[in-house]
Coordinates of C-alpha atoms in Angstrom, one line a residue:
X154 CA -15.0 -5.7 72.9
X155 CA -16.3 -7.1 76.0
X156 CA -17.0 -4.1 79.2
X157 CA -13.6 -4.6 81.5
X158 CA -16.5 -5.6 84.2
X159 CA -17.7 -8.9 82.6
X160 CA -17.6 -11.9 84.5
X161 CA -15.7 -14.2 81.3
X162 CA -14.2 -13.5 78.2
X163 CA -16.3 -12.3 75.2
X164 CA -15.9 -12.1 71.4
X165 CA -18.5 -9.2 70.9
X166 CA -17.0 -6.6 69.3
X167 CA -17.0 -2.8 67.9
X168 CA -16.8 -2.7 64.1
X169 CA -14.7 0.8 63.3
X170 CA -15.1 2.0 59.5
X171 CA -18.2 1.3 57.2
X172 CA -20.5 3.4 59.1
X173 CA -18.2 5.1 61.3
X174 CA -18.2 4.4 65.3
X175 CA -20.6 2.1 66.5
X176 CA -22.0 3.3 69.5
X177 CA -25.2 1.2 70.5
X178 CA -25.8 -1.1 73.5
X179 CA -23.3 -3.8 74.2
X180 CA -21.3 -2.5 71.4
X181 CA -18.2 0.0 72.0
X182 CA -15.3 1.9 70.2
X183 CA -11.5 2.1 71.4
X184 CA -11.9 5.5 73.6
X185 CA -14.3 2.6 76.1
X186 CA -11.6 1.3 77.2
X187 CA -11.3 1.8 80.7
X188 CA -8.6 3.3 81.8
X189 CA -6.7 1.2 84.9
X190 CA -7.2 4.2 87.5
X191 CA -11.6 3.7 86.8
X192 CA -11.9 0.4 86.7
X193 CA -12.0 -2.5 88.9
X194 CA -10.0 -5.0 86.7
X195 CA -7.5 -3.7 84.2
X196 CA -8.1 -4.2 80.6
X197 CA -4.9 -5.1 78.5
X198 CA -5.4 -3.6 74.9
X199 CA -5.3 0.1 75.9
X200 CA -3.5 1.8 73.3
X201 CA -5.8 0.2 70.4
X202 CA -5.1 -1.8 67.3
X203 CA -4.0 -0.2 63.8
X204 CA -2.8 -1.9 59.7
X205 CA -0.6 -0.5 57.5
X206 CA 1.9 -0.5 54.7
X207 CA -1.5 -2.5 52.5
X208 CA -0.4 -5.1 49.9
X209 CA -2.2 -7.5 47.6
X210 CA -1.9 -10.0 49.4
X211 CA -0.5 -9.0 52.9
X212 CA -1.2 -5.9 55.5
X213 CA 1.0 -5.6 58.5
X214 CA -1.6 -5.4 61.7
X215 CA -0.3 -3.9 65.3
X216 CA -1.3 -3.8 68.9
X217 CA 0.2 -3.0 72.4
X218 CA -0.5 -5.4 75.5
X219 CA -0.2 -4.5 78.9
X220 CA 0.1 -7.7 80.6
X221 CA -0.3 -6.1 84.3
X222 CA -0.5 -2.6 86.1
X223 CA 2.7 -2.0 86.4
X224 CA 3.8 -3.0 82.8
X225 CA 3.7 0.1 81.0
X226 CA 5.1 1.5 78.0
X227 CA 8.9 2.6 78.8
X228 CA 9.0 1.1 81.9
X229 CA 10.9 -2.3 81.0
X230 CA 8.4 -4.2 83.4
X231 CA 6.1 -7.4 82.4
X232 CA 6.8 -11.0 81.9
X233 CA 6.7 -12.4 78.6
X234 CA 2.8 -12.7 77.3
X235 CA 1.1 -15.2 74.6
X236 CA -1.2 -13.0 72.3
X237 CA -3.3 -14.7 69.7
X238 CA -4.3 -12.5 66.4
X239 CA -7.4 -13.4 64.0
X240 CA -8.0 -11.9 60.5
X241 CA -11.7 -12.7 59.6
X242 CA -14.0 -11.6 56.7
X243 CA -16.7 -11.0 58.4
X244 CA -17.6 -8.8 62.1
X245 CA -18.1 -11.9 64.3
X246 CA -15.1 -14.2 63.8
X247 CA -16.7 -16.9 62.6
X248 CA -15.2 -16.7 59.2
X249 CA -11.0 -16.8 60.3
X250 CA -9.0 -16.3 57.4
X251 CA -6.0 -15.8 59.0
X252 CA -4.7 -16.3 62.8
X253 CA -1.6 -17.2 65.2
X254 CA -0.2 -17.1 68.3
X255 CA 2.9 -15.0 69.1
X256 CA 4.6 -13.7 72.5
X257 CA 5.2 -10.2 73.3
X258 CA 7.8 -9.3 76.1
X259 CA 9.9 -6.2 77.1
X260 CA 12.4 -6.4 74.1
X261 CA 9.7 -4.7 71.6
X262 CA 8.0 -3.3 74.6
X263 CA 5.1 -5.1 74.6
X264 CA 4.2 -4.5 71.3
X265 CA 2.7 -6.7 68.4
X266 CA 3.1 -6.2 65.0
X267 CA 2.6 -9.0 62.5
X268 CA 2.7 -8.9 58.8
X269 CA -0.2 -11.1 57.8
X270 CA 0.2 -12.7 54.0
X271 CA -1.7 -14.8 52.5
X272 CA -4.9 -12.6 51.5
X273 CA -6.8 -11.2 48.9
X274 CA -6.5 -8.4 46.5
X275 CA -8.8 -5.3 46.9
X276 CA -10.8 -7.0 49.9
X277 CA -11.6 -5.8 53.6
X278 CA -10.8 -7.7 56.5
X279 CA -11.2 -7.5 60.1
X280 CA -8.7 -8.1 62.7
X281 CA -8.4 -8.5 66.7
X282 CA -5.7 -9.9 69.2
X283 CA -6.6 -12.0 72.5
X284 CA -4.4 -11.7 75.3
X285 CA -5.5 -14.0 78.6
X286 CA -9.0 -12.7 79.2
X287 CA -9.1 -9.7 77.2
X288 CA -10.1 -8.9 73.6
X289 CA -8.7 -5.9 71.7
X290 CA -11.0 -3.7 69.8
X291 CA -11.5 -4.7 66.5
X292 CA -10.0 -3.2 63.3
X293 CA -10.7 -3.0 59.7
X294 CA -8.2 -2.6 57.3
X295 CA -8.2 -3.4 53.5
X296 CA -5.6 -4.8 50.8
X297 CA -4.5 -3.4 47.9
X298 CA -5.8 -4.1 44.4
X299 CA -4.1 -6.7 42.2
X300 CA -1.3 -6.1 39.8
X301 CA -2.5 -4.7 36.2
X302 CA -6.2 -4.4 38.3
X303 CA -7.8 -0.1 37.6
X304 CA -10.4 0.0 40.4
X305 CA -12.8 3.0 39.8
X306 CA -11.6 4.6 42.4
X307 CA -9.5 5.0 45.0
X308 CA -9.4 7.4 48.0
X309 CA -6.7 8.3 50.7
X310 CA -7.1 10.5 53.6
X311 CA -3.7 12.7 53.7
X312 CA -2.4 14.4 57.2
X313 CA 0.8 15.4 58.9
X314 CA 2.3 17.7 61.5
X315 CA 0.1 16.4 64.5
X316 CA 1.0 18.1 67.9
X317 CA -0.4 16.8 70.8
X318 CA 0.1 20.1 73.5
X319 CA -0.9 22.2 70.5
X320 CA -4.6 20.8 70.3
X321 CA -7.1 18.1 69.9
X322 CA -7.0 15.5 66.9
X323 CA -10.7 16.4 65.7
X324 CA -9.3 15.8 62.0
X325 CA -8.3 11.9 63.0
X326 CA -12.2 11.7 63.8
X327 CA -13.4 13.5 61.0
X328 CA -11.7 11.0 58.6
X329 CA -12.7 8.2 60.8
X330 CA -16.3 8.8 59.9
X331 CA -16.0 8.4 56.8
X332 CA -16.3 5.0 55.9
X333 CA -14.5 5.6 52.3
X334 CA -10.7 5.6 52.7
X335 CA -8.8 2.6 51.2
X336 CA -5.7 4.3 53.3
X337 CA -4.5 7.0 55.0
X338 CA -1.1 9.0 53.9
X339 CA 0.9 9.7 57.0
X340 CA 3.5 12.9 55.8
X341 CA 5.9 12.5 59.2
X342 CA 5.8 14.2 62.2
X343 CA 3.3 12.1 63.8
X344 CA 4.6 13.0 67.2
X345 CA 6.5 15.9 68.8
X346 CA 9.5 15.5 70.9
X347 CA 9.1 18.7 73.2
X348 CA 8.9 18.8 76.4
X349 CA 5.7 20.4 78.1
X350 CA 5.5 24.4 77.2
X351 CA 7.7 24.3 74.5
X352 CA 6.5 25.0 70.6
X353 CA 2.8 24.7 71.8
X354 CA -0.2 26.0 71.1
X355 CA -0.5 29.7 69.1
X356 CA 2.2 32.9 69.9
X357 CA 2.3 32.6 73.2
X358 CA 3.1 28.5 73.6
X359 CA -0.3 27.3 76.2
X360 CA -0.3 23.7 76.1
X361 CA -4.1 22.5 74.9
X362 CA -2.8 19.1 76.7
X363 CA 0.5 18.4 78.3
X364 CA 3.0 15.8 76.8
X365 CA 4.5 12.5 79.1
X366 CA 7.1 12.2 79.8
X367 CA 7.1 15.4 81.1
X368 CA 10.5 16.6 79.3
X369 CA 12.1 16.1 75.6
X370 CA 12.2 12.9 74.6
X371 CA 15.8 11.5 74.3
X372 CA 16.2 7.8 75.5
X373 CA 14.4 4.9 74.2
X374 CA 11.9 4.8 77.4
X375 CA 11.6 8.1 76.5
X376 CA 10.6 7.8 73.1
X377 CA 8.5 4.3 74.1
X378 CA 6.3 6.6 76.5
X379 CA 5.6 9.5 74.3
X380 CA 4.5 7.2 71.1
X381 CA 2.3 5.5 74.0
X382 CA 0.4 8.5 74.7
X383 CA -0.5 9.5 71.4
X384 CA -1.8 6.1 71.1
X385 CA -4.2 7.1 73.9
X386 CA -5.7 9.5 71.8
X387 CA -9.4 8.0 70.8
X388 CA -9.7 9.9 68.0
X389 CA -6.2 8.4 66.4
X390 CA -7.3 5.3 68.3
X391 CA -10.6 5.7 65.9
X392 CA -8.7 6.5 62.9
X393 CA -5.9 3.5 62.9
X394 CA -8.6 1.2 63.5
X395 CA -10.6 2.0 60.5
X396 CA -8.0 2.0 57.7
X397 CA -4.9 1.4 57.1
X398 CA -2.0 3.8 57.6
X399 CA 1.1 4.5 54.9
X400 CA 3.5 6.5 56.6
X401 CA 6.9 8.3 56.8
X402 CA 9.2 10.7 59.2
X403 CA 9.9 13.4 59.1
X404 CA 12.1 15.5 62.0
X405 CA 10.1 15.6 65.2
X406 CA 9.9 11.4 65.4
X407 CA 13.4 11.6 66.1
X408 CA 14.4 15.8 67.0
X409 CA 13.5 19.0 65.2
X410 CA 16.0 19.7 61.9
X411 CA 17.8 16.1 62.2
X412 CA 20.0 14.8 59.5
X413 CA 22.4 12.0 59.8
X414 CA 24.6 13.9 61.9
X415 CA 22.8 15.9 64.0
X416 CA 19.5 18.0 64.8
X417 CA 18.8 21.0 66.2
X418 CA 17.3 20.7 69.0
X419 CA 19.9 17.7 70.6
X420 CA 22.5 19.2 72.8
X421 CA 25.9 18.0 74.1
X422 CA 24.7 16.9 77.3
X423 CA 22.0 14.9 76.1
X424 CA 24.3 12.2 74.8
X425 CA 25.3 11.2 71.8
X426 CA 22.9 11.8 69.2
X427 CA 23.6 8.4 67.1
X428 CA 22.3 6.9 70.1
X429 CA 19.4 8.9 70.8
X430 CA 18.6 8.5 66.5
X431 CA 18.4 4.9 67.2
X432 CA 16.2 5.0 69.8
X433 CA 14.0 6.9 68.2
X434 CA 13.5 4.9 65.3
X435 CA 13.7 1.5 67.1
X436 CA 10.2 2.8 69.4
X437 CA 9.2 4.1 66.0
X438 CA 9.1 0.6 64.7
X439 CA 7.8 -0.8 67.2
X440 CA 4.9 1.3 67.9
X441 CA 3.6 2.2 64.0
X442 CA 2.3 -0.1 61.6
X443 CA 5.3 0.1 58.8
X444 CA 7.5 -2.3 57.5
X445 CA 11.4 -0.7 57.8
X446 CA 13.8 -2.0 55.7
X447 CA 11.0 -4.2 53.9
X448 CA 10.0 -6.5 57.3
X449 CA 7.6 -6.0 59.9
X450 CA 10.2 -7.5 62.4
X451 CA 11.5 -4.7 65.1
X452 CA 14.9 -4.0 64.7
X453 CA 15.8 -5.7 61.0
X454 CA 16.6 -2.1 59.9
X455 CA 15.7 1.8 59.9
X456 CA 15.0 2.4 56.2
X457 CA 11.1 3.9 55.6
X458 CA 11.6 4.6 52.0
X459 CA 9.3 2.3 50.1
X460 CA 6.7 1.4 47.1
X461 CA 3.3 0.4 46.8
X462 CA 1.3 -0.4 44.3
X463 CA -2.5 -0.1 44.1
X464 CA -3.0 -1.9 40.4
X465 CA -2.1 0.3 37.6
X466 CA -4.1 3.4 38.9
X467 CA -2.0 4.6 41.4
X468 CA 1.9 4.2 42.9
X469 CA 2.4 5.4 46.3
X470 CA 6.2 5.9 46.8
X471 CA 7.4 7.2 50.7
X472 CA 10.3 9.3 50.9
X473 CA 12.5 9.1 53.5
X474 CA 13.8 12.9 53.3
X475 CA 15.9 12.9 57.0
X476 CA 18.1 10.2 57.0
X477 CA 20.0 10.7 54.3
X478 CA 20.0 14.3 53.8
X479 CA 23.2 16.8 53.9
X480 CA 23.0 19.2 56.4
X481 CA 20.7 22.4 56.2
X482 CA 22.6 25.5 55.3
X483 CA 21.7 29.0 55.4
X484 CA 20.2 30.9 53.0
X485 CA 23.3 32.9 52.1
X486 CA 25.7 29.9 52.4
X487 CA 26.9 29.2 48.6
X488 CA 27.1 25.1 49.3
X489 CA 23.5 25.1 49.0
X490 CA 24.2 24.9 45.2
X491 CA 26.9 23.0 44.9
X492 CA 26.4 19.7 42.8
X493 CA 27.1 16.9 45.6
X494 CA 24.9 18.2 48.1
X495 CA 21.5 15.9 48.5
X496 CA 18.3 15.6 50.3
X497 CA 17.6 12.1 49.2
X498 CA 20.8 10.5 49.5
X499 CA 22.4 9.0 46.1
X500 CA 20.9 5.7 46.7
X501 CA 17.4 6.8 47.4
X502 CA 17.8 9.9 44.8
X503 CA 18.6 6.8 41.8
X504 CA 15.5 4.7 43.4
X505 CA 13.1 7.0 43.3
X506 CA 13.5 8.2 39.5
X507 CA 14.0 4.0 38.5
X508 CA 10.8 4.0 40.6
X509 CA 9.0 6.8 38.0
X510 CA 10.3 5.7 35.0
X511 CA 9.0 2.2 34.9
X512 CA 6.1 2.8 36.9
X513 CA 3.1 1.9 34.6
X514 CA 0.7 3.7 36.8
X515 CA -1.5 6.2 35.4
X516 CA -0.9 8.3 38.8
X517 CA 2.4 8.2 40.5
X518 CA 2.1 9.7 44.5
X519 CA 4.8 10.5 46.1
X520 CA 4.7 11.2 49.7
X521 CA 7.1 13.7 50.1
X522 CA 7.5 14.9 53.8
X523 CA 8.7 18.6 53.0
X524 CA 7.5 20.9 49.8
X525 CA 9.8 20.3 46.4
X526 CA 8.4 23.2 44.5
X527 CA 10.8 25.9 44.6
X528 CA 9.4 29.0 47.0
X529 CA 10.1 32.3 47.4
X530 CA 8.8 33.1 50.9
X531 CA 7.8 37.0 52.4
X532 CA 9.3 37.7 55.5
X533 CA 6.8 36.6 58.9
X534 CA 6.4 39.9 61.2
X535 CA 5.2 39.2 64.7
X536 CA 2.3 40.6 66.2
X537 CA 4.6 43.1 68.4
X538 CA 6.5 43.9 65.0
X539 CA 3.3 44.6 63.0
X540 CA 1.7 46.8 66.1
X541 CA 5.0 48.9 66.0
X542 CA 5.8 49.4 62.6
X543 CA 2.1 49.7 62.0
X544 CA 1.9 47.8 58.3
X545 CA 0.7 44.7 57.5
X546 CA 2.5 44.7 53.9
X547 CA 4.8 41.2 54.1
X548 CA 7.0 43.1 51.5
X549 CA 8.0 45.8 53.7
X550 CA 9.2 43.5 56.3
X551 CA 12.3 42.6 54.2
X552 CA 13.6 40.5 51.2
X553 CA 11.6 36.9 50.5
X554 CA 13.7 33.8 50.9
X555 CA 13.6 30.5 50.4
X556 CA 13.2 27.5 53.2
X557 CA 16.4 25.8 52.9
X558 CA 14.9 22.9 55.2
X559 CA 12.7 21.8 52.2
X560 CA 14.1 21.2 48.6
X561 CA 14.6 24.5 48.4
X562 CA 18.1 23.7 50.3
X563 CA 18.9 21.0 48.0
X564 CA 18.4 22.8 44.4
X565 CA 21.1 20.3 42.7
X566 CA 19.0 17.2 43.6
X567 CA 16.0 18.5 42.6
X568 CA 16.9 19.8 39.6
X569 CA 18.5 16.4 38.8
X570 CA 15.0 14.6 39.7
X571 CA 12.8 17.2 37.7
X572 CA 15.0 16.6 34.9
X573 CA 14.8 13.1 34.9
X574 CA 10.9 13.6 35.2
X575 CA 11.4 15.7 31.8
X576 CA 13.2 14.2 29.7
X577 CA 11.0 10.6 30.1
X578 CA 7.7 12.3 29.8
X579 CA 6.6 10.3 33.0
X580 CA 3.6 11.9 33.1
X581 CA 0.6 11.6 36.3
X582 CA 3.5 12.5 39.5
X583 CA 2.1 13.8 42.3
X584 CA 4.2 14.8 45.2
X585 CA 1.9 14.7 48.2
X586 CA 3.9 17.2 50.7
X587 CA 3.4 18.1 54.7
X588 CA 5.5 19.9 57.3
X589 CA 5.2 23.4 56.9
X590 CA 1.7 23.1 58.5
X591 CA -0.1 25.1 55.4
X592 CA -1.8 24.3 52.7
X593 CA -0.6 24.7 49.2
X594 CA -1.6 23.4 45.4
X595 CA 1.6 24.0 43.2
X596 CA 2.6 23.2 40.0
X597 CA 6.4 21.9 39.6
X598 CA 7.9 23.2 36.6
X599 CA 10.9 22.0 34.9
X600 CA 14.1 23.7 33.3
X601 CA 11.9 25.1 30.7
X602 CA 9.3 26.5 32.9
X603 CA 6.8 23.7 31.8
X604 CA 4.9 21.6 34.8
X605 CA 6.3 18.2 34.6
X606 CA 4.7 17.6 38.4
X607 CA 1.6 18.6 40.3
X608 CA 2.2 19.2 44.1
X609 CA -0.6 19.2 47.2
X610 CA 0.3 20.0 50.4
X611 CA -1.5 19.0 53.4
X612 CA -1.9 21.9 56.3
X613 CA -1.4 20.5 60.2
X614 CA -3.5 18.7 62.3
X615 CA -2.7 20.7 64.6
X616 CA 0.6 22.1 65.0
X617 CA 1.2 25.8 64.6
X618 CA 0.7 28.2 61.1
X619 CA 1.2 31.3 60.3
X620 CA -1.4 33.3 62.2
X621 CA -0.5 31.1 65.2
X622 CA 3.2 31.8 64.7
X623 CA 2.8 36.0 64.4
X624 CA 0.0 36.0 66.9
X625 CA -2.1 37.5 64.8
X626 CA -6.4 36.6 63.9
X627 CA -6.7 34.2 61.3
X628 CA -7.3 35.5 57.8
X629 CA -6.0 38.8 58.7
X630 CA -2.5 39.0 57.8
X631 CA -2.0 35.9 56.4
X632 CA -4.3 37.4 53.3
X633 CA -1.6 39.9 52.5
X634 CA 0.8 37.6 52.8
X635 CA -1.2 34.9 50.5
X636 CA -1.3 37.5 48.0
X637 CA 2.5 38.4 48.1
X638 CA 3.4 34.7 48.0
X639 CA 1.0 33.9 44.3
X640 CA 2.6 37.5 43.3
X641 CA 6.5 36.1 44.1
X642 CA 5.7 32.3 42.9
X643 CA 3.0 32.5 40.3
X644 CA 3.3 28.3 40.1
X645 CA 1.3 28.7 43.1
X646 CA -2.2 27.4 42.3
X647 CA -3.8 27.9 46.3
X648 CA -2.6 28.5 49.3
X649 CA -3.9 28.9 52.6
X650 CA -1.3 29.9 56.0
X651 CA -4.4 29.7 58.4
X652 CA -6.2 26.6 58.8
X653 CA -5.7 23.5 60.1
X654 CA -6.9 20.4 59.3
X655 CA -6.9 17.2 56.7
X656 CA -6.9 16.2 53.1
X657 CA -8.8 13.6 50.9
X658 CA -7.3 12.5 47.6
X659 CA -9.9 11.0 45.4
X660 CA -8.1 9.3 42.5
X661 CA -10.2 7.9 39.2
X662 CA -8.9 7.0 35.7
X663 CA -10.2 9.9 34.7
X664 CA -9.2 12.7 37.1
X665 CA -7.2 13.1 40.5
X666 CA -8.8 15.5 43.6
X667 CA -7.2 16.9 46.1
X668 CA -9.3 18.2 49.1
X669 CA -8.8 20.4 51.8
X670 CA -10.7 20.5 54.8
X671 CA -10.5 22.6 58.0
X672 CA -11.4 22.1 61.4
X673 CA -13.0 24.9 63.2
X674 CA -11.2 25.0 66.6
X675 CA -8.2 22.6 67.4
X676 CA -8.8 23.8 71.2
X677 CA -12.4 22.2 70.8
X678 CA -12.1 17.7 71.3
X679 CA -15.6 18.2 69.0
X680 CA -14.5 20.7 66.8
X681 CA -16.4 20.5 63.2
X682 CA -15.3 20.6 59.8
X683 CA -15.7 22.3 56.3
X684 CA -14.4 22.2 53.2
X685 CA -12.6 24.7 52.8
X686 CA -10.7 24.0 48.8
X687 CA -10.6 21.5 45.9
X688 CA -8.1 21.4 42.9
X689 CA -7.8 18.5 40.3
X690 CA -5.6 17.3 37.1
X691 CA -6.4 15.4 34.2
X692 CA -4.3 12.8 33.0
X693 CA -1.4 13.3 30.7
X694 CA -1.3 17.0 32.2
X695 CA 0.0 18.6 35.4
X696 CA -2.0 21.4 35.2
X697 CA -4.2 21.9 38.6
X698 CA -7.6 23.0 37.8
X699 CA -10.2 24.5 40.0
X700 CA -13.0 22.8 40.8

């Protein structure tokens, strides 16, 4: 990328991945960028590149262009504007694969996304777009393996629950470094609706950062503004540009606890909700690197549920688990149990187990935005509550209950999916879980107690956990409650209500390893990292080890 201050346009780029950031004379990563206010011409790739949704043969490849000042995300402003894209082999373009020229305008918001075929299996490319006399940052992004192909290894970096106001993306940057991951696994809520103050950082809600637009996202420019800051962020700015992303929804993409029908958090005078749904999801596809509804195309459709193949070693198969679902019920309601109810949908529900059975992949991922193994849960005392009643036993708060907003709520379609699991001996399934911002290693059991399913679950980037939620010092409380919760669920193989952080999935013919690592202060823009767990299975068995 050439410096927004040369006199005429440059192909000298920064190469993102491999090594990690490149950060040497003449040579610049994504966060460079000027931003319009501190420079004296404005540069019109400032919300980055990113890849996704890898195939064989094809990866879909995105960017934003902000043809003038005034053009900006939301704002319906900007006149139509040629960008040309380039997929090369090697770091200075002079080996093109792949190229085109396309125009951007208001419709899609200025966005770019193009699903490039015609490549090769289980290579690395590099991509970049040229709009007038800018260059984007250049990306790297890979393919998937060939059909029938078992590549030594594979590795995924796995995240969710990412909060802007409640902290700093350190563990974007930390997987960035890298320079190992064939993809990253994006578990839903990538973004937060709320508006500035609301569900922020720790007990008492202090934004680390504040959100734009400066109020809950409802309308389209809304929507189209908030997925633009995030963007900003150069440490998710790092991260797309060095692998691709796989990802899914879950609720705060569109509003917290949505289903078809509803959410939570949308009120009557906000409008109606199938219009503020739609919006959502049309800025959604627009500004991620997915294919919806099998195209890369804007608008062709809202369904994220989808299959990918990486040879015969592993299946990656994204739920959709909001748009289809019946609507939460209480604990005590007794509909939860009844036969119809579903979190999947019928449709999706049949996919998925056609998609297991006749899988021939020795591991079958499933990226499963809330948990599926059934939980018993000890109540959450406050701080104020613990300080009063002066106990920190979770048991003496009240009776443990399940989280009907998981499958917990939906224990007919489970039970119909577990069973079908079962009874076909598909072995190697792996249900690769976010959204409750903790991190968990379970085994799934089936009707006779026996694990037909392993599941890992990824803690937050950076939205709130436990100790955050009862404003209490991490590893404190939370231990008693850790205890209570292998005591009430002994399928629980690790658990931690604390940290936050990422996950690497390592996968080999021979085992599968899951990874947690934590970051030491999500308050702290260079915040450091540890491992902080690992747990692995063995073919043929859904038993998780320690390691």
């Amino acid at each position: 990328m050439r410096s927004s201050l040369a006199p005429g346009p440059s192909r000298r780029q920064v190469l993102i991945g491999g090594m990690g950031l490149a950060a040497v004379a003449g040579v610049v990563g994504p966060a460079a960028i000027p931003s319009p206010a501190a420079s004296f011409r404005h540069h019109r790739f400032q919300h980055g590149v990113a890849s996704g949704d890898p195939l064989p043969g094809a990866v879909v490849i995105w960017t934003r262009v902000s043809p003038t000042l005034d053009a900006r995300p939301g704002s319906g402003l900007g006149d139509p504007v040629e960008v040309t894209w380039e997929v090369s082999t090697d770091e200075d373009f002079t080996r093109i694969v792949r190229s085109g020229v396309v125009t951007t305008d208001v419709r899609s918001d200025h966005t770019v996304k193009i699903d490039v075929d015609g490549l090769l299996p289980g290579r690395s490319y590099l991509y970049r777009f040229v709009s007038g006399p800018d260059v984007s940052p250049v990306g790297r992004t890979r393919t998937a393996p060939a059909p029938g192909a078992i590549p030594a290894r594979l590795r995924f970096g796995v995240v969710s629950c990412s909060n802007w106001q409640a902290g700093w993306f350190s563990a974007y940057r930390h997987l960035a470094e890298r320079g190992d991951l064939d993809a990253v696994v994006h578990l839903g809520d990538y973004l937060y609706e709320y508006q500035p103050g609301k569900y922020t950082h720790g007990h008492d809600w202090d934004d680390v950062r504040h959100h734009e637009p400066p109020h809950e996202t409802v309308t389209l420019a809304d929507y189209r503004v908030r997925h633009a800051q995030y963007k900003t962020d150069p440490d998710l700015q790092a991260l797309h540009a060095a692998v691709p992303f796989v990802v899914t929804w879950d609720d705060h993409e569109v509003a917290d606890g949505w289903f078809p029908g509803g959410a939570f958090e949308h009120q009557p005078d906000e409008g109606s909700f199938e219009d503020r749904r739609w919006a959502a999801q049309r800025a959604y596809d627009e500004w991620m690197p997915v294919r919806l509804s099998g195209t890369a195309v804007a608008g062709d459709g809202a369904d994220i549920h989808r299959h990918l193949q990486f040879g015969d070693l592993a299946d990656l198969t994204m739920l959709d688990l909001r748009g289809h679902r019946d609507q939460r019920l209480e604990v005590d309601d007794p509909r939860t149990h009844a036969a119809d109810r579903s979190l999947t949908g019928p449709a999706q529900h049949a996919w998925l187990v056609d998609t297991l059975r006749t899988s021939t992949a020795r591991w079958k991922l499933v990226g499963n935005p809330v948990m599926i193994a059934p939980m018993l849960m000890p109540p959450r005392p406050s701080a104020e509550e613990i300080a009063v009643r002066r106990t920190t036993d979770p048991m003496a708060w009240g009776p443990a209950q399940p989280n009907t907003d998981t499958w917990d709520g939906y224990p007919a379609d489970r039970r119909r999916l577990l069973e079908a699991i079962g009874a076909d001996d598909v072995d190697g399934v792996v249900f690769l879980s976010g959204d409750v911002h903790t991190a968990w290693a379970n085994e799934v059991e089936g009707a006779d107690g026996r694990p037909v399913a392993a599941e890992f679950v990824c803690a937050s980037v950076t939205s709130n956990n436990v100790d955050d939620f009862m404003g209490t010092s991490p590893r404190t409380v939370s231990l008693a409650m850790e205890e209570a919760i292998v005591t009430l669920n002994p399928h629980v193989r690790f658990v931690n209500l604390d940290d936050h952080g990422y996950c690497v999935l390592e996968v080999t013919p021979e085992r599968l390893l899951m990874e947690w690592w934590a970051i030491s202060d999500r308050t702290d823009p260079g915040a450091g990292t540890r491992r902080l767990a690992a747990r692995a299975l063995r073919p043929g068995s859904a038993r998780i080890l320690t390691v």
